[in-house]
Each structure stands twice: as structure tokens, then as C-alpha cells.
mmCIF file of C-alpha atoms in Angstrom:
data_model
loop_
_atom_site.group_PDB
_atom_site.id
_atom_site.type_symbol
_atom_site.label_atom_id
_atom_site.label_comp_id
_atom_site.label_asym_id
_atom_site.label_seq_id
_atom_site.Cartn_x
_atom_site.Cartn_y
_atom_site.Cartn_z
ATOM 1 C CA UNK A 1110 102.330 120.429 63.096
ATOM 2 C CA UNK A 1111 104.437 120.402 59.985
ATOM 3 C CA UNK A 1112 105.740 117.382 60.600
ATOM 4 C CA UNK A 1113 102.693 115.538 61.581
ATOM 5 C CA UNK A 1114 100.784 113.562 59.037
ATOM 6 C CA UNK A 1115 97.516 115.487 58.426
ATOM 7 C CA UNK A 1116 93.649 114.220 57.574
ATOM 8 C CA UNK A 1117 91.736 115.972 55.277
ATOM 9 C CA UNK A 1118 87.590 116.424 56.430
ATOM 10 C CA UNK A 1119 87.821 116.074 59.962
ATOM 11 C CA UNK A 1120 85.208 117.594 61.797
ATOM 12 C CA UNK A 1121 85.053 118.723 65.665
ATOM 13 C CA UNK A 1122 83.159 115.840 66.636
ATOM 14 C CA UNK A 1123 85.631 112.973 65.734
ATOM 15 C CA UNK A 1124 87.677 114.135 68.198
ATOM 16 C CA UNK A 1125 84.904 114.020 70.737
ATOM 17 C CA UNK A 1126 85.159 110.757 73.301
ATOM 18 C CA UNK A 1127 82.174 108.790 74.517
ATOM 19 C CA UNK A 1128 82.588 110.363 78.011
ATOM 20 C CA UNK A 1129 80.143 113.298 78.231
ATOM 21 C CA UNK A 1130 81.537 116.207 79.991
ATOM 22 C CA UNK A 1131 80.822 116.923 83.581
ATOM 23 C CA UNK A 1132 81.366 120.361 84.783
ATOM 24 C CA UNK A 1133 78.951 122.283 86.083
ATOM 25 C CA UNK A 1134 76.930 124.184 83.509
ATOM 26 C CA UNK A 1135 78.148 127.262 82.093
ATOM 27 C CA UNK A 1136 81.444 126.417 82.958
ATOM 28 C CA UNK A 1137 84.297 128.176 80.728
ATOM 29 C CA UNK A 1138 85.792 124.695 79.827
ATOM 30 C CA UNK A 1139 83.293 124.085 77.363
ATOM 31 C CA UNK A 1140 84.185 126.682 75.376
ATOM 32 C CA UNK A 1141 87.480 125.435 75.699
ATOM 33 C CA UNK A 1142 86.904 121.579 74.582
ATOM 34 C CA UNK A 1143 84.710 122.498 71.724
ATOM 35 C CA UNK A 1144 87.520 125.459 70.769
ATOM 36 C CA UNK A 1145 89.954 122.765 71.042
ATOM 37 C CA UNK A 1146 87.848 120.155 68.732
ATOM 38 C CA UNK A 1147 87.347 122.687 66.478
ATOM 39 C CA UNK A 1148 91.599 123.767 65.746
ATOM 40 C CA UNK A 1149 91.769 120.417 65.612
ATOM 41 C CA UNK A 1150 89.686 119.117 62.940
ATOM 42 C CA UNK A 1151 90.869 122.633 60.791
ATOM 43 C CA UNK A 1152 94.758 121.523 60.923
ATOM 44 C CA UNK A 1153 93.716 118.174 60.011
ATOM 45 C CA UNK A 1154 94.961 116.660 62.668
ATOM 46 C CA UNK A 1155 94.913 112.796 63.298
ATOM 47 C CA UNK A 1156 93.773 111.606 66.508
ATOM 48 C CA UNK A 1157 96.537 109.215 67.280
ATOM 49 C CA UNK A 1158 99.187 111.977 66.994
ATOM 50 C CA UNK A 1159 97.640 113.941 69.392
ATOM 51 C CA UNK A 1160 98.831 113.967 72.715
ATOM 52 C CA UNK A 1161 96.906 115.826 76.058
ATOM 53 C CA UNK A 1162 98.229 116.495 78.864
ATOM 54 C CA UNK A 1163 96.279 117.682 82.078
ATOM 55 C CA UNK A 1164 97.281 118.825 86.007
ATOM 56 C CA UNK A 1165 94.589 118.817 88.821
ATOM 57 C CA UNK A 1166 91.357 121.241 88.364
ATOM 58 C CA UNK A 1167 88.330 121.196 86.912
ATOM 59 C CA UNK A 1168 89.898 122.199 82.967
ATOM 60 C CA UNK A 1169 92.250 119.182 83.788
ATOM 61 C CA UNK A 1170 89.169 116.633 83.244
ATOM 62 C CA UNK A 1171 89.213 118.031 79.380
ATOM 63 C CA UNK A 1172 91.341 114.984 78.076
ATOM 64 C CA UNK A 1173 89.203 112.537 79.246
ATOM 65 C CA UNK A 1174 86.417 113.956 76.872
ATOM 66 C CA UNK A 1175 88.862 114.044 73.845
ATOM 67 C CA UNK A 1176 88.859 111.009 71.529
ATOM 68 C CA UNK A 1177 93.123 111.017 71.869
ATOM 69 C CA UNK A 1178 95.788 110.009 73.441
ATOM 70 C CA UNK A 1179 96.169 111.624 77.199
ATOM 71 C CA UNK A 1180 97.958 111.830 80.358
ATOM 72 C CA UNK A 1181 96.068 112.919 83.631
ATOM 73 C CA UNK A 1182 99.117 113.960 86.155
ATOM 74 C CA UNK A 1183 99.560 115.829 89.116
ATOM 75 C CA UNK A 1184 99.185 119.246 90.013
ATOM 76 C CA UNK A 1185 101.692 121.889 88.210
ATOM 77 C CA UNK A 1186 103.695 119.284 86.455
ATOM 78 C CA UNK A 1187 101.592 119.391 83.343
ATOM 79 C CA UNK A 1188 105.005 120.884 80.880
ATOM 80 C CA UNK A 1189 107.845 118.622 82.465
ATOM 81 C CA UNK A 1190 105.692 115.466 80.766
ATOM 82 C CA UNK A 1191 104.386 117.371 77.943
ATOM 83 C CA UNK A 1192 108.355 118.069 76.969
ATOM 84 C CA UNK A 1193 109.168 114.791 77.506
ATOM 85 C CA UNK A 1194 106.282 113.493 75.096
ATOM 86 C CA UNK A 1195 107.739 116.001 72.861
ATOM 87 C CA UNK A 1196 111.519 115.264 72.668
ATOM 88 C CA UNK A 1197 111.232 111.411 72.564
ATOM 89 C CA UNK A 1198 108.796 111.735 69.507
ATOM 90 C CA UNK A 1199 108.633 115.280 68.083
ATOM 91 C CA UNK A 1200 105.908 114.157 65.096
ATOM 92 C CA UNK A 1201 103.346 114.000 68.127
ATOM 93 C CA UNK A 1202 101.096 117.177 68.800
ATOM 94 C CA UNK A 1203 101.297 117.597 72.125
ATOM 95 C CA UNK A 1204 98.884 119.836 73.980
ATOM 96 C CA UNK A 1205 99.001 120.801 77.789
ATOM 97 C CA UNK A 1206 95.372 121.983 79.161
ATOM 98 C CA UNK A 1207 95.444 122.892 82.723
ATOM 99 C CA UNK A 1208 93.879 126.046 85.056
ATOM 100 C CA UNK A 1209 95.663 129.149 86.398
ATOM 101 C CA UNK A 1210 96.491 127.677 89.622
ATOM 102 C CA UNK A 1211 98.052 124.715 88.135
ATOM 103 C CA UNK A 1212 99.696 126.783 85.729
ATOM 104 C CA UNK A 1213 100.689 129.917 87.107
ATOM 105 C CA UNK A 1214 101.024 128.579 90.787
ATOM 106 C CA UNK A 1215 102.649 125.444 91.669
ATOM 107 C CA UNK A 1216 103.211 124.985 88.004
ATOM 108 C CA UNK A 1217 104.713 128.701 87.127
ATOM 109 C CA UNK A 1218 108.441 127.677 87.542
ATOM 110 C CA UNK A 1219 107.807 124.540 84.714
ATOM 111 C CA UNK A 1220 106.035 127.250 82.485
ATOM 112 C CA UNK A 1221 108.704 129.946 82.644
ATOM 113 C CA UNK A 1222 111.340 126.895 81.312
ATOM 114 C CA UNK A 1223 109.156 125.966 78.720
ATOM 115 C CA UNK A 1224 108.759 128.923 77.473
ATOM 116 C CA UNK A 1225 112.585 129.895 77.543
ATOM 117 C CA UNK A 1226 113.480 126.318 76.051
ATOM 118 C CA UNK A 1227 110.986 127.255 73.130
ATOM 119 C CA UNK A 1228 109.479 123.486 73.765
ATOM 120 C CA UNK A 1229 107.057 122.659 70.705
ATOM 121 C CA UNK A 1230 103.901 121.990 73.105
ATOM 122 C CA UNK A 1231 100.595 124.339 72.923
ATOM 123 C CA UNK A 1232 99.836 125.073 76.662
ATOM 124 C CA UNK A 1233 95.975 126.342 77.148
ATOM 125 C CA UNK A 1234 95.346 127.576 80.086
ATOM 126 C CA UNK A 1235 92.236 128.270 81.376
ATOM 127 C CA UNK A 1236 92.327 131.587 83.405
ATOM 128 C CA UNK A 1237 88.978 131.880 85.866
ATOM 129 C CA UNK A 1238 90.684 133.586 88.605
ATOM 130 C CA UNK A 1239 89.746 131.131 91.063
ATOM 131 C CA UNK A 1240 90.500 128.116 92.532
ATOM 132 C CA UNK A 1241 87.272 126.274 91.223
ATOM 133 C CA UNK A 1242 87.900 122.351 91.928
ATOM 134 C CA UNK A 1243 88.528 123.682 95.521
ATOM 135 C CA UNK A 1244 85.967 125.536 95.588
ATOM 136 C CA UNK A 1245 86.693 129.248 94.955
ATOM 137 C CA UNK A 1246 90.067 129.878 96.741
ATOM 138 C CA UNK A 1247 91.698 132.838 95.584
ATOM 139 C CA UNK A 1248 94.217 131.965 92.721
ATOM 140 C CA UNK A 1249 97.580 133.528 91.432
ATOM 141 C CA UNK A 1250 95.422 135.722 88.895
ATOM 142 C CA UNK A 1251 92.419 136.486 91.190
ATOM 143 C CA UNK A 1252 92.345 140.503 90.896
ATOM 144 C CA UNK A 1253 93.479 142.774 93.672
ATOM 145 C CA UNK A 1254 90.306 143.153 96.206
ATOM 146 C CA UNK A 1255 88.343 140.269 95.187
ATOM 147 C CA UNK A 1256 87.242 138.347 98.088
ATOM 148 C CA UNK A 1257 87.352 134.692 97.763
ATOM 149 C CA UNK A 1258 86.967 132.082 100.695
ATOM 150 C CA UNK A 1259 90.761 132.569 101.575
ATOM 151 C CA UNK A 1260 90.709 136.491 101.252
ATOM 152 C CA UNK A 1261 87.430 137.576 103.215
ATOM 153 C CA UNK A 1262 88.375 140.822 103.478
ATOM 154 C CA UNK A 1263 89.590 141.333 99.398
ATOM 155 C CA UNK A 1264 92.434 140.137 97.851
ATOM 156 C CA UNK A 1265 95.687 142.342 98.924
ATOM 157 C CA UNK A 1266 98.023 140.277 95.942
ATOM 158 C CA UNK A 1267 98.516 141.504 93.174
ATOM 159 C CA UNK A 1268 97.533 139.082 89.718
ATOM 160 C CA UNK A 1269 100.535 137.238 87.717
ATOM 161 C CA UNK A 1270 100.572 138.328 84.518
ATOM 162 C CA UNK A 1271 100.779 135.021 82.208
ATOM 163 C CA UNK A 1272 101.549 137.372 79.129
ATOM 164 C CA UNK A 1273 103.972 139.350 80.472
ATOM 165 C CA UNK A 1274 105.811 136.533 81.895
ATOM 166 C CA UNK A 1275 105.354 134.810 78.985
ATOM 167 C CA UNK A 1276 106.957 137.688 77.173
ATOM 168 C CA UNK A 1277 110.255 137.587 79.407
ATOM 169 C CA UNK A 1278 110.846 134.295 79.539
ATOM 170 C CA UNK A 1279 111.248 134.081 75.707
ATOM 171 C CA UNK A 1280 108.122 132.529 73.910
ATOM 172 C CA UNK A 1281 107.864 132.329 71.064
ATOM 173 C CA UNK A 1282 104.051 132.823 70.709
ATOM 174 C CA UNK A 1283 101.574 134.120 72.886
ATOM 175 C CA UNK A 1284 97.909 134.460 72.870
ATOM 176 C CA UNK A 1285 94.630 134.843 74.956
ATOM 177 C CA UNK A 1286 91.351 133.787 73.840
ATOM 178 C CA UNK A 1287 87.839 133.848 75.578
ATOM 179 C CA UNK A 1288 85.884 131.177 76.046
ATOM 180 C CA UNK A 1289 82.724 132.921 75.301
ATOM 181 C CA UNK A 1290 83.773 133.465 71.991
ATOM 182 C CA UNK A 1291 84.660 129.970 70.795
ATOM 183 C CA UNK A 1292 84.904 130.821 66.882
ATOM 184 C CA UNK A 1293 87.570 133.414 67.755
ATOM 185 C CA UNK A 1294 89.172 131.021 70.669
ATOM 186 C CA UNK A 1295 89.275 128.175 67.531
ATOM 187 C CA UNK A 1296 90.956 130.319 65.377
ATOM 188 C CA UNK A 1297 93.694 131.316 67.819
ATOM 189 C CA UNK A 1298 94.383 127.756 68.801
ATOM 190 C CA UNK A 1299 94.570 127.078 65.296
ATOM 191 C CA UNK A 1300 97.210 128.980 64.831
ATOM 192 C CA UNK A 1301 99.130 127.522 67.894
ATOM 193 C CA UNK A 1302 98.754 124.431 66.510
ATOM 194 C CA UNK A 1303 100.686 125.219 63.295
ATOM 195 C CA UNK A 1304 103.438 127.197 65.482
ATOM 196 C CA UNK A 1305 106.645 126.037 65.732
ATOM 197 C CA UNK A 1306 107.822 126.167 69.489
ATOM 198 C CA UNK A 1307 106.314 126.971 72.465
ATOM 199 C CA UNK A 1308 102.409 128.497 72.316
ATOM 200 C CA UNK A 1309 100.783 129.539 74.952
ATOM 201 C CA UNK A 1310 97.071 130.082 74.625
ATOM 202 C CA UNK A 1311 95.787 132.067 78.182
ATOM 203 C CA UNK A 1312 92.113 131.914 77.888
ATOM 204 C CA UNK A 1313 89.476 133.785 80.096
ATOM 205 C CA UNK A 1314 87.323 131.079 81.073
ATOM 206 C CA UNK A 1315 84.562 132.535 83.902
ATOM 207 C CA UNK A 1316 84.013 130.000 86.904
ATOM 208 C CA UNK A 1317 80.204 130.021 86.965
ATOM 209 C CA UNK A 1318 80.193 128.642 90.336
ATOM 210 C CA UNK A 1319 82.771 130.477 92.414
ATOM 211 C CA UNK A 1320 83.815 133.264 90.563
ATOM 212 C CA UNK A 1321 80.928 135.999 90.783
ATOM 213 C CA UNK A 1322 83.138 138.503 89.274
ATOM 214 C CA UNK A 1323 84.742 137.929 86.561
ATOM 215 C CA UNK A 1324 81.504 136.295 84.637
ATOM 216 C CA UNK A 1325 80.435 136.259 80.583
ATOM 217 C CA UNK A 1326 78.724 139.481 80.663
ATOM 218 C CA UNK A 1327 82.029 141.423 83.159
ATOM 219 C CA UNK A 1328 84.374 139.804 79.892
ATOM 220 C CA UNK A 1329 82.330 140.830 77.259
ATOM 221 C CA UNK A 1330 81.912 144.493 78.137
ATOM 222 C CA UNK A 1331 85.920 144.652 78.663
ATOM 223 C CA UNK A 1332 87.457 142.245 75.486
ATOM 224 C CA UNK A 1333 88.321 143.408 72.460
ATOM 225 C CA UNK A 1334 89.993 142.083 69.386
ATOM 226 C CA UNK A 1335 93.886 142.550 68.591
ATOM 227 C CA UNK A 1336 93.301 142.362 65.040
ATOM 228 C CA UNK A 1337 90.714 144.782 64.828
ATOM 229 C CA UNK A 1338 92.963 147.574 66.735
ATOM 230 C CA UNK A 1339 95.650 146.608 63.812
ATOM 231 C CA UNK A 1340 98.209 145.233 66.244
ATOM 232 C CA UNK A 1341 101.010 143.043 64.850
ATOM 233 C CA UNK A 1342 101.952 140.146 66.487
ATOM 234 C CA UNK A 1343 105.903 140.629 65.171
ATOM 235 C CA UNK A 1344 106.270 143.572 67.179
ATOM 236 C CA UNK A 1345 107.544 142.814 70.322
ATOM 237 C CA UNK A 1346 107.377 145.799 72.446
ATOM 238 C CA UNK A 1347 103.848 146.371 70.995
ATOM 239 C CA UNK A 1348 102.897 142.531 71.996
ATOM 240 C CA UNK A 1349 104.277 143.674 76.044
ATOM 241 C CA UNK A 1350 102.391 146.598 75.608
ATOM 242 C CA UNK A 1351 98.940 145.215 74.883
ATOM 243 C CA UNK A 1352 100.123 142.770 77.779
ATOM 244 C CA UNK A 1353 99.964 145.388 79.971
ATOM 245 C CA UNK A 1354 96.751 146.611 79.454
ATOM 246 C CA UNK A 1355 94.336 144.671 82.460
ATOM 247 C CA UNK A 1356 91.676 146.502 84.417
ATOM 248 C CA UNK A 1357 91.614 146.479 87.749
ATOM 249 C CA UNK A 1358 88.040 146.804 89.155
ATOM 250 C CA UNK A 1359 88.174 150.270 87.176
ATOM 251 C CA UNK A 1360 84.674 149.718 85.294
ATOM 252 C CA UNK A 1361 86.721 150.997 81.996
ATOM 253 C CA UNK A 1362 89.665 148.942 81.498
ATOM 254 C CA UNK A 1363 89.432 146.903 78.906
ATOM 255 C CA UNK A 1364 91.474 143.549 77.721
ATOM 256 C CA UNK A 1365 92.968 142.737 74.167
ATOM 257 C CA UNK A 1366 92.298 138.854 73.121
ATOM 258 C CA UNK A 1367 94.086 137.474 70.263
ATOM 259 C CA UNK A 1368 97.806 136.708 68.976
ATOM 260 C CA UNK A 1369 100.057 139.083 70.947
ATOM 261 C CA UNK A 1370 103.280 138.119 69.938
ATOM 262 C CA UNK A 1371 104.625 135.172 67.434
ATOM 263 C CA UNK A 1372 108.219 134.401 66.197
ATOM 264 C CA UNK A 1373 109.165 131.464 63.458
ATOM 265 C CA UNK A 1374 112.617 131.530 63.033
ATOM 266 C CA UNK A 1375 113.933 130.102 66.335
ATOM 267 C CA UNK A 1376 114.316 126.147 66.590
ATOM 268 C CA UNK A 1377 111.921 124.321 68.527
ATOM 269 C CA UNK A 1378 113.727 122.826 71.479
ATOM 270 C CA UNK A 1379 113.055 119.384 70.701
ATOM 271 C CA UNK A 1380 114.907 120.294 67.530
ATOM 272 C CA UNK A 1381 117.998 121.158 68.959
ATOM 273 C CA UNK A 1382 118.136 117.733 70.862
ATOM 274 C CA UNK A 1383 117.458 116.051 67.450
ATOM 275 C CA UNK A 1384 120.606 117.519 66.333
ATOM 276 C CA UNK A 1385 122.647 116.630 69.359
ATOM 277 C CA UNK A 1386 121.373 113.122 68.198
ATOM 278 C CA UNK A 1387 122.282 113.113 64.767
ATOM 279 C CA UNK A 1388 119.156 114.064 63.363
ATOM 280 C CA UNK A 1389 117.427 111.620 64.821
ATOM 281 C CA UNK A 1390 114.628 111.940 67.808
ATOM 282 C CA UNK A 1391 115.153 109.802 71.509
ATOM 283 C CA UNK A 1392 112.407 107.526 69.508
ATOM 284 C CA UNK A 1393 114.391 106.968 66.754
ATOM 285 C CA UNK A 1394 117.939 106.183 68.232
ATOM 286 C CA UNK A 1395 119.103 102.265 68.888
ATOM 287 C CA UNK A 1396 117.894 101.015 72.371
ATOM 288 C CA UNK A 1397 121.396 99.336 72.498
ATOM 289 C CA UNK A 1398 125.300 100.398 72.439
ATOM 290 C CA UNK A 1399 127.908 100.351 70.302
ATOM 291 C CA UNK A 1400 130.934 98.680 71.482
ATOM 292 C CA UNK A 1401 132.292 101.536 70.594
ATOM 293 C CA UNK A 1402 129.808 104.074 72.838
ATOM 294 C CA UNK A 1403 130.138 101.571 75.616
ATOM 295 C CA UNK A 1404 134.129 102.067 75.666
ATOM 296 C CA UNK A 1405 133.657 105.621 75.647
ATOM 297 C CA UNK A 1406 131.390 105.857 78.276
ATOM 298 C CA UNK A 1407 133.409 103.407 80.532
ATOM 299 C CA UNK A 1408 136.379 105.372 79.480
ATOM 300 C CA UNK A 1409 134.976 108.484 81.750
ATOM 301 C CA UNK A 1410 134.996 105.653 84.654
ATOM 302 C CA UNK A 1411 138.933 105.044 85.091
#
């Protein structure tokens, strides 16, 4: 964001399109949109700098009730085109929103890179533990012995961990938010928004429809606040830690929601390629050239 021109007295609702959302009700994702709205409008944000981009699943619908730019694309490839959007025009905020089969499924491999590259894109994902578009196949973060319609007899994987994974592969910030909790999920994405490198924002977003587990009231007797347990996001091995801590169907686990981890001094990776160019982004660089670029290339030819 510190780059980006900013807009002083935006509210939630000018980002909001004329398309009315259309999941079913009680559906996580509108936490989510109105979370998103609301980080929005409190960075000041412009809406033609903002970029969305969106997978397959229900949550993947959410740019197409945002009054922004957006890119609907196909299933898992949500950060390969969000990094492109990012390197050919860095003074773009560019937000991924996708679910946790898009994201830590088909899509897990693009995440992990994105994450390692420190690529200045906020990815929200929203985590319901179920494949919900498909109608409640088990997902990579369904919980052990959960039965869904493709694990009758319970669930024998064991859930990704977006966190810890996160973690590994280098991000620079990581969070998790609740959707039933929008005022907290806001401020969180917030602060994504003014991060510079890669953000991920995991958010525990209950499928009303398919997932009769994990619902508002099974979150809400489990979640608690990072900042009120006085964890600091600079500590690393404290942020893997609090990563750690999931319950299992063990009615007493309970999970931490907030900033886990956050860095600023690394470069943002569509940094580095500016400087490869000169200082200059892919946007900003002649179409056309030089004679003197054209000999060298040819040069490499024979």
C-alpha cells in the first residue's frame, strides 16, 4: 500500500458492486466481503488500484460483488495471476480471495512459492473445511474423523496446516481471522493491506450448508485473541508455536486468531524485479528495443 495513491473518507460501501451476493445464508463469505470492504475503506484505498483475484468455490464469487477491478480464473491458480498483476504494475493492490481447497489443494504448490518469493499480494483464504461449491467433499483441512460425502466412515487424513506451512515457506506475514467476528477480521486485513510482501490472511469461515461441524457457535467456544494472550507477532518461534495449537475433536482445544507472525525488512518480490529493471516496473519499461538490446540478444544466437 505505500505506494498506492490513497482516498481519504471512504466508507465500506463504495466498494460494494451492484451485484447482490448470492450464497446461501449464513455463509462465512459474508463476513469475509464486508471484512474486506471494511480494510479497505480504512487504508483509503482507491477502487481502481485494487485488483481481486478469485479460483473456483463459493468465496471465489466475492469479486464479482466488489466495486473493483477482478479476475475470475480457474481452480488453484489464483497466486500465479495475482504475481503477475503484481510485478507488471507494483502500485496496484492486489488481493487473492479463494477457499481451502483451491488454496491449500490444487493450489498449495502456487501458495508455498508465493510465500517464499515474498510476492506483495494479500491472499484470504477462506478455511470451512469442506468442499462447499461441490457440495461438502472433504477438503485438505477437513479435521481427522469428520465424515463428509467422500469419507463416510470419518476422515483418516490428517488437516494441512496453512500457518505452519506458511511459516516454512518464508512469509513474511501471517494471520487468521474469523468470519464471525468481522470487526476483528477488518482489522487484521487492515494490516495486510499495509504489509509489505506476501500476507496471508487464513480465515475460519463455517460452511452453513455442508459443514455441520465446524459451525459459529463450535468457533466461538474454541477462538481466542493473540493480542489478548500478549503474543508478539516478531517472534518467530512463538508465531509456529501458536500455529501449532488446533484441536482435534478434543472439546478443549482451543485456536489463536490474529497476527501470528510479521516481518518488514525483506523486499517485496516485485521489488527485486524492479531492480533487475533499473528501477523501473514491466509497466514502466519501453515496449520496443534498443538497437543496442537487439544486438545483444542476437549476439547469444551465433
Amino acid at each position: 500500500m505505500a505506494s498506492v495513491k490513497v482516498q481519504v473518507d471512504r466508507k465500506p460501501m463504495d466498494f460494494a458492486a451492484a451485484r447482490a451476493p448470492i450464497w446461501c445464508p449464513g455463509c462465512g463469505d459474508y463476513g469475509i466481503l464486508e471484512a474486506l470492504r471494511r480494510a479497505l475503506a480504512e487504508v483509503g484505498a482507491r477502487n481502481e488500484d485494487v485488483v481481486l483475484v478469485s479460483g473456483i468455490g463459493c468465496s471465489s464469487q466475492l469479486p464479482h460483488f466488489m466495486k473493483t477491478y477482478g479476475v475470475h480464473g480457474i481452480h488453484g491458480r489464483i497466486l500465479p495471476v495475482a504475481t503477475a498483476i503484481k510485478i507488471s504494475n507494483p502500485r496496484l493492490t492486489v488481493i487473492g480471495v479463494g477457499g481451502d481447497g483451491d488454496g491449500y489443494g490444487i493450489g498449495l504448490n502456487h501458495f508455498l512459492h508465493a510465500a517464499r518469493r515474498n510476492v506483495g499480494v494479500v491472499y484470504i483464504v477462506s478455511n470451512n473445511q469442506v468442499y462447499g461449491l461441490t457440495t461438502g467433499q472433504m477438503s485438505p483441512t477437513t479435521l481427522k474423523g469428520v465424515k463428509t460425502k467422500t469419507t463416510p466412515y470419518g476422515s483418516i487424513d490428517s488437516p494441512v496446516n496453512p500457518l505452519a506451512l506458511a511459516l516454512s515457506a518464508g512469509a513474511t506475514f501471517v494471520a487468521r481471522g474469523f468470519s464471525g467476528d468481522v470487526a476483528h477480521l477488518a482489522q487484521i486485513v487492515s494490516e495486510a493491506l499495509r504489509h509489505r510482501g506476501f500476507a496471508l490472511v487464513d480465515v475460519l469461515s463455517p460452511c452453513v450448508t455442508f459443514n455441520r461441524i465446524n459451525t459459529y457457535d463450535w468457533f466461538r467456544a474454541r477462538v481466542y485473541k493473540l493480542e489478548s494472550a500478549g503474543h508478539d507477532p516478531a517472534d518467530f518461534e512463538q508465531a509456529y508455536r501458536r500455529a501449532l495449537e488446533w484441536p482435534t475433536l478434543d472439546p478443549y482445544g482451543k485456536i489463536p486468531i490474529g497476527v501470528f507472525y510479521r516481518r518488514e525488512d525483506l523486499p517485496a518480490y516485485e521489488e527485486e524485479v524492479a531492480r533487475l529493471l533499473g528501477g523501473r516496473s514491466p509497466s514502466e519499461a519501453p515496449l520496443e528495443l534498443t538497437r543496442e538490446q537487439l544486438a545483444e540478444l542476437m549476439s547469444h544466437f551465433g
